């Protein structure tokens, strides 16, 4: 069932059933490209949340007892369904979040790969037998931790929920996931793939609601054994504190303000092209987006010229339109925040080389924007921009660049460009970040872990480490008897 806008009817998914919630409360879903209301998402009550948590508790008992080969087969069927539906899932994602259609469809396909990786890697969640004294079998076992409460944002409507769902289900856990009320359609389509693949009722539950109300209730619920969150640092600190008060472990994948260090021996044109492509992907609304461009003074002119060229080549528009390479910002809040950051920088002496003001049309459009002469005390240099604005700052030596890069409390992603292996190794040692890319600005990959340090959070998603939080390590000492 779809609306007049070609957008799906939205429901909660609890205990294997699609439902509208106990009271029928809803909130609007807005297309950021047109500012038109395209749907209404139901908001769960505490009674709905209790039903979801109870369903997850029952679903866990079923799922943990399901042979892993059978679990893996179901997850692979869900991945197959998602790939076959990627074009439609992408269209829904573009309607509610704004990113270009090709980018959205690729996101759907990419997260199907993440699901396959986790499903297969869970089959290698080995324990071990430890040599011990005669008559005693000493071993280490890995078991699923239990029902998970997960909370995800709007910037990657498929990617963020799937990272939590894939890890939890692959490890043998059940999950209640609260996806964003601003991008609910994509989450519903993900869940539909699992349901159609034969996932038992209660193993995966989807809710929407008032964020503070939902998180407080699910974190405190006795059924919840693990909390997983992706989002801002301030909200992450609140949820981490709430989890700690309940003595429940958590995974926190929080924001950053990723530095890019372009060293004196780098190719400035190549560095600018690759950095700009990453900066303007998803309109800069990426936790790992490069956002502080520290360029050696000998290269800054060439780098800036190429970066501006790339910014001005972007085609900004409705993500459903042919040829568009960057869509609108996802909501009015982001537009207001970006305007404030640019205004503050300009007031402090920064120069806008391109962009710098919202586009005069319906929708939350802000063009790729490049600034120079940005002083250290500008908010743009300390606050995560989460938008398509790029401050370029020259540096004299690598010591200075590293000092600037590490000065903030964030430590999610960092990037470096250099031809020197020795310099690359120094960047690897000294940059304070959980994710580092050298000579490119590529994103996360299924087979390797991603996560932050300092205020950017803890825990890892992806790679073998991505399942660790979802598994309990149990030491077993067995005294053998006749």
CSV table of C-alpha atoms in Angstrom, one decimal:
chain,number,residue,atom,x,y,z
A,1,UNK,CA,0.0,0.0,0.0
A,2,UNK,CA,1.4,3.4,-1.0
A,3,UNK,CA,0.3,7.1,-0.6
A,4,UNK,CA,-0.4,9.5,-3.4
A,5,UNK,CA,3.3,10.4,-3.5
A,6,UNK,CA,4.3,6.8,-4.2
A,7,UNK,CA,5.5,6.5,-0.6
A,8,UNK,CA,4.6,3.4,1.5
A,9,UNK,CA,2.1,3.3,4.2
A,10,UNK,CA,4.0,3.2,7.5
A,11,UNK,CA,3.5,0.8,10.4
A,12,UNK,CA,5.2,-0.5,13.5
A,13,UNK,CA,6.4,-4.1,13.3
A,14,UNK,CA,5.9,-6.0,16.6
A,15,UNK,CA,5.9,-9.8,17.2
A,16,UNK,CA,5.7,-10.5,13.5
A,17,UNK,CA,2.7,-8.2,12.9
A,18,UNK,CA,2.4,-4.8,11.2
A,19,UNK,CA,0.4,-2.4,13.4
A,20,UNK,CA,-0.5,1.2,13.8
A,21,UNK,CA,0.2,1.5,17.5
A,22,UNK,CA,-2.1,1.6,20.5
A,23,UNK,CA,-3.4,5.1,20.2
A,24,UNK,CA,-2.9,5.9,16.5
A,25,UNK,CA,-0.6,8.9,17.2
A,26,UNK,CA,1.4,9.9,14.1
A,27,UNK,CA,3.8,12.5,13.0
A,28,UNK,CA,4.4,13.8,9.5
A,29,UNK,CA,7.1,12.6,7.1
A,30,UNK,CA,8.4,15.5,4.8
A,31,UNK,CA,10.1,15.2,1.5
A,32,UNK,CA,13.2,17.5,1.9
A,33,UNK,CA,13.3,18.3,-1.8
A,34,UNK,CA,9.8,19.8,-1.9
A,35,UNK,CA,8.9,20.4,1.7
A,36,UNK,CA,5.7,18.4,1.1
A,37,UNK,CA,4.2,16.0,3.5
A,38,UNK,CA,4.4,12.5,2.0
A,39,UNK,CA,3.3,10.3,4.8
A,40,UNK,CA,2.5,9.8,8.5
A,41,UNK,CA,4.5,7.6,10.8
A,42,UNK,CA,2.9,5.9,13.9
A,43,UNK,CA,4.4,6.7,17.3
A,44,UNK,CA,4.6,3.9,19.8
A,45,UNK,CA,3.3,4.2,23.3
A,46,UNK,CA,4.9,2.6,26.3
A,47,UNK,CA,2.4,-0.2,26.0
A,48,UNK,CA,3.6,-0.8,22.4
A,49,UNK,CA,7.2,-0.7,23.6
A,50,UNK,CA,6.4,-3.3,26.3
A,51,UNK,CA,4.9,-5.5,23.6
A,52,UNK,CA,8.0,-5.1,21.4
A,53,UNK,CA,10.4,-5.9,24.3
A,54,UNK,CA,8.3,-8.9,25.3
A,55,UNK,CA,8.3,-10.1,21.7
A,56,UNK,CA,12.1,-9.7,21.5
A,57,UNK,CA,12.5,-11.7,24.7
A,58,UNK,CA,10.4,-14.6,23.3
A,59,UNK,CA,12.0,-14.2,19.9
A,60,UNK,CA,15.5,-14.5,21.4
A,61,UNK,CA,14.6,-17.9,22.9
A,62,UNK,CA,13.5,-19.1,19.5
A,63,UNK,CA,16.4,-17.6,17.5
A,64,UNK,CA,19.2,-18.6,19.8
A,65,UNK,CA,17.9,-22.2,19.5
A,66,UNK,CA,17.7,-22.2,15.7
A,67,UNK,CA,20.7,-24.0,14.2
A,68,UNK,CA,23.2,-21.5,12.8
A,69,UNK,CA,23.0,-22.9,9.3
A,70,UNK,CA,19.3,-22.3,9.3
A,71,UNK,CA,19.8,-18.8,10.7
A,72,UNK,CA,22.4,-18.0,8.1
A,73,UNK,CA,20.1,-19.2,5.3
A,74,UNK,CA,17.3,-16.9,6.4
A,75,UNK,CA,19.6,-13.9,6.6
A,76,UNK,CA,21.0,-14.6,3.1
A,77,UNK,CA,17.4,-14.8,1.8
A,78,UNK,CA,16.8,-11.4,3.3
A,79,UNK,CA,19.9,-10.0,1.6
A,80,UNK,CA,18.8,-11.5,-1.7
A,81,UNK,CA,15.4,-9.8,-1.3
A,82,UNK,CA,16.9,-6.5,-0.5
A,83,UNK,CA,19.2,-6.6,-3.6
A,84,UNK,CA,16.2,-7.4,-5.8
A,85,UNK,CA,14.2,-4.5,-4.3
A,86,UNK,CA,17.1,-2.0,-4.1
A,87,UNK,CA,15.8,0.3,-6.8
A,88,UNK,CA,12.4,0.7,-5.0
A,89,UNK,CA,14.0,0.9,-1.6
A,90,UNK,CA,16.3,3.6,-3.0
A,91,UNK,CA,13.4,5.6,-4.4
A,92,UNK,CA,11.7,5.6,-1.0
A,93,UNK,CA,14.9,6.6,0.6
A,94,UNK,CA,15.3,9.6,-1.8
A,95,UNK,CA,11.7,10.7,-1.2
A,96,UNK,CA,12.2,10.8,2.6
A,97,UNK,CA,15.9,11.7,3.0
A,98,UNK,CA,16.8,13.5,-0.2
A,99,UNK,CA,20.0,11.8,-1.4
A,100,UNK,CA,20.3,11.1,-5.2
A,101,UNK,CA,18.5,8.0,-6.4
A,102,UNK,CA,21.7,6.2,-7.5
A,103,UNK,CA,23.4,6.9,-4.2
A,104,UNK,CA,20.3,5.6,-2.3
A,105,UNK,CA,19.9,2.4,-4.4
A,106,UNK,CA,23.6,1.7,-3.9
A,107,UNK,CA,23.2,2.1,-0.2
A,108,UNK,CA,20.5,-0.6,-0.2
A,109,UNK,CA,22.7,-2.9,-2.2
A,110,UNK,CA,25.8,-2.2,0.0
A,111,UNK,CA,24.0,-3.0,3.3
A,112,UNK,CA,22.8,-6.3,1.8
A,113,UNK,CA,26.5,-7.1,1.6
A,114,UNK,CA,27.0,-6.1,5.2
A,115,UNK,CA,24.3,-8.5,6.2
A,116,UNK,CA,25.9,-11.4,4.2
A,117,UNK,CA,29.3,-10.6,5.8
A,118,UNK,CA,27.9,-10.7,9.4
A,119,UNK,CA,25.9,-13.8,8.8
A,120,UNK,CA,28.9,-15.7,7.5
A,121,UNK,CA,31.3,-14.2,10.1
A,122,UNK,CA,29.0,-15.4,12.9
A,123,UNK,CA,29.8,-18.9,11.9
A,124,UNK,CA,33.4,-18.2,12.9
A,125,UNK,CA,32.6,-16.9,16.4
A,126,UNK,CA,34.9,-19.6,17.8
A,127,UNK,CA,35.6,-20.4,21.4
A,128,UNK,CA,38.7,-22.3,22.4
A,129,UNK,CA,39.9,-25.2,24.6
A,130,UNK,CA,42.6,-24.3,27.0
A,131,UNK,CA,45.2,-26.9,28.2
A,132,UNK,CA,44.4,-27.7,31.9
A,133,UNK,CA,45.1,-30.3,34.5
A,134,UNK,CA,44.1,-33.9,34.0
A,135,UNK,CA,40.4,-34.5,34.4
A,136,UNK,CA,39.4,-31.0,33.7
A,137,UNK,CA,38.1,-29.6,30.4
A,138,UNK,CA,38.7,-25.8,30.4
A,139,UNK,CA,37.0,-23.9,27.5
A,140,UNK,CA,35.8,-20.5,26.4
A,141,UNK,CA,32.4,-20.3,24.7
A,142,UNK,CA,30.7,-17.5,22.8
A,143,UNK,CA,26.9,-17.0,23.2
A,144,UNK,CA,24.5,-14.3,22.1
A,145,UNK,CA,24.0,-11.6,24.7
A,146,UNK,CA,20.2,-11.4,24.3
A,147,UNK,CA,17.6,-8.8,23.2
A,148,UNK,CA,19.1,-5.6,21.8
A,149,UNK,CA,17.6,-2.1,21.9
A,150,UNK,CA,19.0,0.0,19.0
A,151,UNK,CA,18.5,3.6,18.0
A,152,UNK,CA,19.5,5.0,14.6
A,153,UNK,CA,19.5,8.4,12.8
A,154,UNK,CA,18.2,9.7,9.5
A,155,UNK,CA,21.4,10.2,7.4
A,156,UNK,CA,21.7,6.6,6.2
A,157,UNK,CA,18.2,5.2,6.4
A,158,UNK,CA,19.3,1.7,5.3
A,159,UNK,CA,22.9,1.7,6.4
A,160,UNK,CA,22.5,2.7,10.1
A,161,UNK,CA,19.6,0.3,10.9
A,162,UNK,CA,21.2,-2.6,9.0
A,163,UNK,CA,24.5,-2.4,10.9
A,164,UNK,CA,22.6,-3.0,14.1
A,165,UNK,CA,20.1,-5.6,12.7
A,166,UNK,CA,22.8,-7.6,10.8
A,167,UNK,CA,25.1,-7.9,13.8
A,168,UNK,CA,22.4,-8.7,16.3
A,169,UNK,CA,20.6,-11.3,14.2
A,170,UNK,CA,23.9,-12.9,13.0
A,171,UNK,CA,25.1,-13.3,16.5
A,172,UNK,CA,21.8,-15.0,17.5
A,173,UNK,CA,20.2,-12.0,19.3
A,174,UNK,CA,16.8,-10.5,18.9
A,175,UNK,CA,16.3,-6.8,18.5
A,176,UNK,CA,14.0,-3.9,19.0
A,177,UNK,CA,15.1,-1.1,16.7
A,178,UNK,CA,13.9,2.5,16.8
A,179,UNK,CA,14.6,4.0,13.4
A,180,UNK,CA,14.3,7.7,12.6
A,181,UNK,CA,10.8,9.1,12.3
A,182,UNK,CA,12.1,11.3,9.5
A,183,UNK,CA,13.1,8.3,7.3
A,184,UNK,CA,10.8,5.5,8.4
A,185,UNK,CA,9.9,4.1,5.0
A,186,UNK,CA,13.3,2.7,4.3
A,187,UNK,CA,13.4,1.0,7.7
A,188,UNK,CA,10.0,-0.6,7.0
A,189,UNK,CA,11.2,-2.0,3.7
A,190,UNK,CA,14.3,-3.5,5.4
A,191,UNK,CA,12.1,-5.2,7.9
A,192,UNK,CA,9.8,-6.4,5.2
A,193,UNK,CA,12.8,-8.2,3.6
A,194,UNK,CA,13.5,-10.1,6.8
A,195,UNK,CA,9.8,-11.0,7.3
A,196,UNK,CA,9.5,-12.2,3.7
A,197,UNK,CA,12.6,-14.3,4.2
A,198,UNK,CA,11.0,-16.3,7.0
A,199,UNK,CA,12.5,-14.7,10.1
A,200,UNK,CA,10.6,-16.0,13.1
A,201,UNK,CA,8.2,-13.6,14.8
A,202,UNK,CA,9.7,-11.4,17.6
A,203,UNK,CA,13.3,-11.7,16.5
A,204,UNK,CA,13.1,-8.3,14.7
A,205,UNK,CA,10.8,-5.5,16.0
A,206,UNK,CA,10.6,-2.0,14.5
A,207,UNK,CA,9.2,1.0,16.4
A,208,UNK,CA,9.0,4.7,16.0
A,209,UNK,CA,8.2,7.3,18.6
A,210,UNK,CA,9.3,10.3,20.7
A,211,UNK,CA,13.1,9.6,20.9
A,212,UNK,CA,13.6,10.4,24.6
A,213,UNK,CA,10.5,8.5,25.6
A,214,UNK,CA,11.4,5.4,23.6
A,215,UNK,CA,15.1,5.3,24.6
A,216,UNK,CA,14.3,5.7,28.3
A,217,UNK,CA,11.7,3.0,28.3
A,218,UNK,CA,13.6,0.4,26.2
A,219,UNK,CA,17.0,0.9,27.9
A,220,UNK,CA,15.4,0.4,31.3
A,221,UNK,CA,13.2,-2.5,30.2
A,222,UNK,CA,14.3,-5.8,32.0
A,223,UNK,CA,14.4,-7.7,28.6
A,224,UNK,CA,17.1,-5.4,27.1
A,225,UNK,CA,20.6,-6.8,27.4
A,226,UNK,CA,22.5,-4.5,25.1
A,227,UNK,CA,22.1,-0.9,23.8
A,228,UNK,CA,23.4,0.2,20.4
A,229,UNK,CA,23.2,3.8,19.2
A,230,UNK,CA,24.4,5.9,16.3
A,231,UNK,CA,24.0,9.6,16.5
A,232,UNK,CA,25.2,12.8,18.0
A,233,UNK,CA,27.7,13.1,20.9
A,234,UNK,CA,25.3,14.9,23.3
A,235,UNK,CA,22.5,12.3,22.8
A,236,UNK,CA,25.1,9.5,22.9
A,237,UNK,CA,26.3,10.6,26.3
A,238,UNK,CA,22.8,10.6,27.7
A,239,UNK,CA,22.1,7.1,26.4
A,240,UNK,CA,25.4,5.8,27.6
A,241,UNK,CA,24.7,7.2,31.1
A,242,UNK,CA,21.2,5.6,31.1
A,243,UNK,CA,22.7,2.3,30.0
A,244,UNK,CA,25.4,2.5,32.7
A,245,UNK,CA,22.8,3.2,35.3
A,246,UNK,CA,21.2,-0.1,34.4
A,247,UNK,CA,24.6,-1.9,34.2
A,248,UNK,CA,23.9,-2.7,30.5
A,249,UNK,CA,26.7,-2.6,27.9
A,250,UNK,CA,26.4,-0.3,25.0
A,251,UNK,CA,27.9,0.5,21.6
A,252,UNK,CA,28.2,4.2,20.8
A,253,UNK,CA,29.0,5.3,17.3
A,254,UNK,CA,28.9,9.1,17.6
A,255,UNK,CA,29.8,12.2,15.7
A,256,UNK,CA,33.2,13.6,14.6
A,257,UNK,CA,34.9,16.5,12.9
A,258,UNK,CA,37.3,14.6,10.6
A,259,UNK,CA,40.6,16.3,9.7
A,260,UNK,CA,42.2,15.9,6.3
A,261,UNK,CA,45.9,16.5,6.3
A,262,UNK,CA,47.4,17.1,2.8
A,263,UNK,CA,51.1,16.8,3.3
A,264,UNK,CA,53.8,18.7,1.3
A,265,UNK,CA,54.6,15.8,-0.9
A,266,UNK,CA,51.0,15.0,-1.9
A,267,UNK,CA,49.4,15.6,-5.3
A,268,UNK,CA,47.1,18.6,-4.5
A,269,UNK,CA,44.8,18.1,-7.5
A,270,UNK,CA,44.2,14.4,-6.8
A,271,UNK,CA,43.8,15.1,-3.1
A,272,UNK,CA,41.3,17.9,-3.7
A,273,UNK,CA,39.2,15.8,-6.1
A,274,UNK,CA,39.0,12.8,-3.7
A,275,UNK,CA,38.4,15.0,-0.7
A,276,UNK,CA,35.6,17.0,-2.4
A,277,UNK,CA,33.8,13.9,-3.6
A,278,UNK,CA,33.7,12.6,0.0
A,279,UNK,CA,32.8,16.0,1.4
A,280,UNK,CA,29.7,16.5,-0.7
A,281,UNK,CA,28.5,12.9,-0.6
A,282,UNK,CA,25.1,12.8,1.1
A,283,UNK,CA,25.3,16.6,1.2
A,284,UNK,CA,28.0,16.2,3.9
A,285,UNK,CA,25.6,14.5,6.3
A,286,UNK,CA,28.0,11.7,7.2
A,287,UNK,CA,29.6,11.1,10.6
A,288,UNK,CA,32.9,10.4,8.9
A,289,UNK,CA,32.7,13.2,6.4
A,290,UNK,CA,36.0,15.1,5.9
A,291,UNK,CA,35.3,18.4,7.5
A,292,UNK,CA,38.6,20.3,8.3
A,293,UNK,CA,41.0,20.5,5.4
A,294,UNK,CA,44.6,21.1,6.6
A,295,UNK,CA,46.8,21.7,3.5
A,296,UNK,CA,50.5,22.4,3.4
A,297,UNK,CA,51.1,26.0,2.5
A,298,UNK,CA,53.0,25.1,-0.6
A,299,UNK,CA,50.0,23.2,-2.0
A,300,UNK,CA,47.1,25.2,-0.7
A,301,UNK,CA,46.5,27.4,-3.8
A,302,UNK,CA,46.4,24.4,-6.2
A,303,UNK,CA,44.3,22.4,-3.8
A,304,UNK,CA,41.8,25.2,-3.2
A,305,UNK,CA,41.4,25.9,-6.9
A,306,UNK,CA,40.6,22.2,-7.7
A,307,UNK,CA,38.3,21.9,-4.6
A,308,UNK,CA,36.3,24.9,-5.7
A,309,UNK,CA,36.1,23.5,-9.3
A,310,UNK,CA,34.7,20.3,-7.9
A,311,UNK,CA,32.2,22.1,-5.7
A,312,UNK,CA,30.9,24.2,-8.5
A,313,UNK,CA,30.6,21.1,-10.7
A,314,UNK,CA,28.1,19.6,-8.4
A,315,UNK,CA,24.5,19.5,-9.7
A,316,UNK,CA,22.2,20.2,-6.7
A,317,UNK,CA,18.5,19.3,-7.0
A,318,UNK,CA,15.8,16.7,-6.3
A,319,UNK,CA,17.5,13.4,-5.9
A,320,UNK,CA,14.9,11.8,-8.2
A,321,UNK,CA,15.9,14.1,-11.1
A,322,UNK,CA,18.3,12.9,-13.8
A,323,UNK,CA,21.9,14.1,-13.4
A,324,UNK,CA,21.6,15.4,-9.8
A,325,UNK,CA,24.7,14.7,-7.8
A,326,UNK,CA,23.8,16.3,-4.5
A,327,UNK,CA,20.3,16.5,-3.0
A,328,UNK,CA,18.9,18.8,-0.3
A,329,UNK,CA,19.8,18.7,3.3
A,330,UNK,CA,17.5,16.3,5.2
A,331,UNK,CA,15.6,18.8,7.2
A,332,UNK,CA,15.1,22.5,8.2
A,333,UNK,CA,17.3,22.0,11.3
A,334,UNK,CA,20.3,21.2,9.2
A,335,UNK,CA,19.7,24.1,6.9
A,336,UNK,CA,19.5,26.5,9.8
A,337,UNK,CA,22.6,25.1,11.5
A,338,UNK,CA,24.7,25.4,8.3
A,339,UNK,CA,23.6,29.0,7.7
A,340,UNK,CA,24.6,29.8,11.3
A,341,UNK,CA,28.1,28.2,10.9
A,342,UNK,CA,28.8,30.1,7.7
A,343,UNK,CA,27.5,33.4,9.0
A,344,UNK,CA,29.7,33.0,12.1
A,345,UNK,CA,32.8,32.2,10.1
A,346,UNK,CA,32.2,35.2,7.7
A,347,UNK,CA,31.7,37.5,10.7
A,348,UNK,CA,35.1,36.4,12.0
A,349,UNK,CA,36.9,37.2,8.7
A,350,UNK,CA,36.4,34.0,6.6
A,351,UNK,CA,36.1,34.3,2.8
A,352,UNK,CA,33.4,32.4,0.9
A,353,UNK,CA,34.9,31.2,-2.4
A,354,UNK,CA,31.8,29.5,-3.7
A,355,UNK,CA,28.3,28.8,-2.3
A,356,UNK,CA,27.5,30.4,1.0
A,357,UNK,CA,23.8,30.8,1.0
A,358,UNK,CA,20.7,28.6,0.7
A,359,UNK,CA,19.2,28.2,-2.8
A,360,UNK,CA,16.1,30.2,-3.5
A,361,UNK,CA,13.6,27.4,-4.2
A,362,UNK,CA,11.3,25.1,-2.2
A,363,UNK,CA,13.3,22.4,-0.4
A,364,UNK,CA,16.2,22.4,2.1
A,365,UNK,CA,18.9,23.2,-0.5
A,366,UNK,CA,22.3,24.5,0.4
A,367,UNK,CA,25.1,24.4,-2.2
A,368,UNK,CA,28.6,23.1,-1.8
A,369,UNK,CA,30.5,25.8,0.0
A,370,UNK,CA,34.2,26.4,0.3
A,371,UNK,CA,35.7,28.9,2.8
A,372,UNK,CA,39.3,30.1,3.4
A,373,UNK,CA,40.8,32.4,6.1
A,374,UNK,CA,38.7,30.7,8.7
A,375,UNK,CA,40.0,31.6,12.1
A,376,UNK,CA,40.5,29.0,14.9
A,377,UNK,CA,37.7,30.5,17.0
A,378,UNK,CA,35.1,30.1,14.3
A,379,UNK,CA,32.4,27.6,15.3
A,380,UNK,CA,33.0,25.8,12.0
A,381,UNK,CA,36.4,24.7,13.3
A,382,UNK,CA,35.1,23.2,16.5
A,383,UNK,CA,31.5,22.1,15.8
A,384,UNK,CA,30.7,19.1,13.6
A,385,UNK,CA,29.2,20.8,10.5
A,386,UNK,CA,27.2,17.8,9.1
A,387,UNK,CA,26.7,19.6,5.8
A,388,UNK,CA,28.3,20.6,2.5
A,389,UNK,CA,30.8,23.2,3.8
A,390,UNK,CA,34.5,22.9,3.7
A,391,UNK,CA,37.0,25.2,5.5
A,392,UNK,CA,40.5,25.1,4.0
A,393,UNK,CA,43.4,26.0,6.4
A,394,UNK,CA,47.1,26.1,5.4
A,395,UNK,CA,49.8,24.7,7.7
A,396,UNK,CA,53.6,25.1,7.8
A,397,UNK,CA,54.8,21.7,9.2
A,398,UNK,CA,53.3,18.4,10.1
A,399,UNK,CA,53.6,19.0,13.8
A,400,UNK,CA,51.3,21.9,13.5
A,401,UNK,CA,48.8,20.0,11.4
A,402,UNK,CA,48.7,17.1,13.8
A,403,UNK,CA,48.2,19.5,16.7
A,404,UNK,CA,45.2,21.1,15.0
A,405,UNK,CA,43.8,17.7,13.9
A,406,UNK,CA,44.0,16.3,17.4
A,407,UNK,CA,42.9,19.4,19.3
A,408,UNK,CA,39.1,18.6,19.4
A,409,UNK,CA,37.4,16.1,21.7
A,410,UNK,CA,36.3,14.0,18.6
A,411,UNK,CA,38.1,11.0,17.2
A,412,UNK,CA,36.0,9.2,14.7
A,413,UNK,CA,37.6,9.5,11.2
A,414,UNK,CA,40.7,11.2,9.8
A,415,UNK,CA,42.3,11.3,6.4
A,416,UNK,CA,45.8,11.9,5.1
A,417,UNK,CA,47.5,12.4,1.7
A,418,UNK,CA,51.2,11.7,1.2
A,419,UNK,CA,53.6,9.9,-1.1
A,420,UNK,CA,55.8,8.9,1.8
A,421,UNK,CA,55.4,5.6,3.6
A,422,UNK,CA,57.2,7.0,6.6
A,423,UNK,CA,54.8,10.0,6.8
A,424,UNK,CA,51.8,7.7,6.4
A,425,UNK,CA,53.1,5.6,9.3
A,426,UNK,CA,53.4,8.7,11.4
A,427,UNK,CA,49.9,9.7,10.6
A,428,UNK,CA,48.8,6.2,11.5
A,429,UNK,CA,50.5,6.5,14.9
A,430,UNK,CA,49.6,10.0,15.8
A,431,UNK,CA,46.2,10.9,14.5
A,432,UNK,CA,43.6,10.3,17.2
A,433,UNK,CA,40.9,8.5,15.3
A,434,UNK,CA,39.3,5.1,15.1
A,435,UNK,CA,39.1,5.2,11.3
A,436,UNK,CA,42.0,6.4,9.1
A,437,UNK,CA,42.3,6.5,5.3
A,438,UNK,CA,45.5,7.4,3.5
A,439,UNK,CA,45.4,8.8,0.0
A,440,UNK,CA,41.7,8.5,-0.3
A,441,UNK,CA,38.5,9.3,1.7
A,442,UNK,CA,36.7,6.0,1.4
A,443,UNK,CA,34.0,5.0,3.7
A,444,UNK,CA,33.4,1.9,5.9
A,445,UNK,CA,33.8,-1.6,4.5
A,446,UNK,CA,32.1,-4.8,5.8
A,447,UNK,CA,35.2,-6.7,6.6
A,448,UNK,CA,36.9,-4.1,8.8
A,449,UNK,CA,35.8,-2.4,12.0
A,450,UNK,CA,34.6,1.2,12.3
A,451,UNK,CA,34.2,3.3,15.4
A,452,UNK,CA,35.6,6.2,17.4
A,453,UNK,CA,37.8,7.2,20.2
A,454,UNK,CA,37.5,10.1,22.7
A,455,UNK,CA,34.0,11.7,22.6
A,456,UNK,CA,33.2,9.9,19.3
A,457,UNK,CA,32.2,6.8,21.2
A,458,UNK,CA,33.3,3.2,21.8
A,459,UNK,CA,32.6,-0.2,20.4
A,460,UNK,CA,33.0,-1.2,16.7
A,461,UNK,CA,30.8,-2.1,13.8
A,462,UNK,CA,31.9,-4.2,10.9
A,463,UNK,CA,34.7,-6.8,10.7
A,464,UNK,CA,35.1,-9.6,13.2
A,465,UNK,CA,35.1,-7.0,16.0
A,466,UNK,CA,31.6,-5.9,15.0
A,467,UNK,CA,30.0,-9.0,16.6
A,468,UNK,CA,31.9,-8.8,19.9
A,469,UNK,CA,29.4,-6.7,21.7
A,470,UNK,CA,26.6,-9.0,20.7
A,471,UNK,CA,28.3,-12.0,22.2
A,472,UNK,CA,29.0,-13.0,25.8
A,473,UNK,CA,32.3,-14.7,26.5
A,474,UNK,CA,31.8,-17.5,28.9
A,475,UNK,CA,34.6,-19.5,30.7
A,476,UNK,CA,33.6,-23.1,31.3
A,477,UNK,CA,35.6,-25.3,33.7
A,478,UNK,CA,34.3,-28.9,33.5
A,479,UNK,CA,35.6,-31.5,36.0
A,480,UNK,CA,35.2,-34.8,34.2
A,481,UNK,CA,33.6,-37.6,36.1
A,482,UNK,CA,33.0,-41.3,35.3
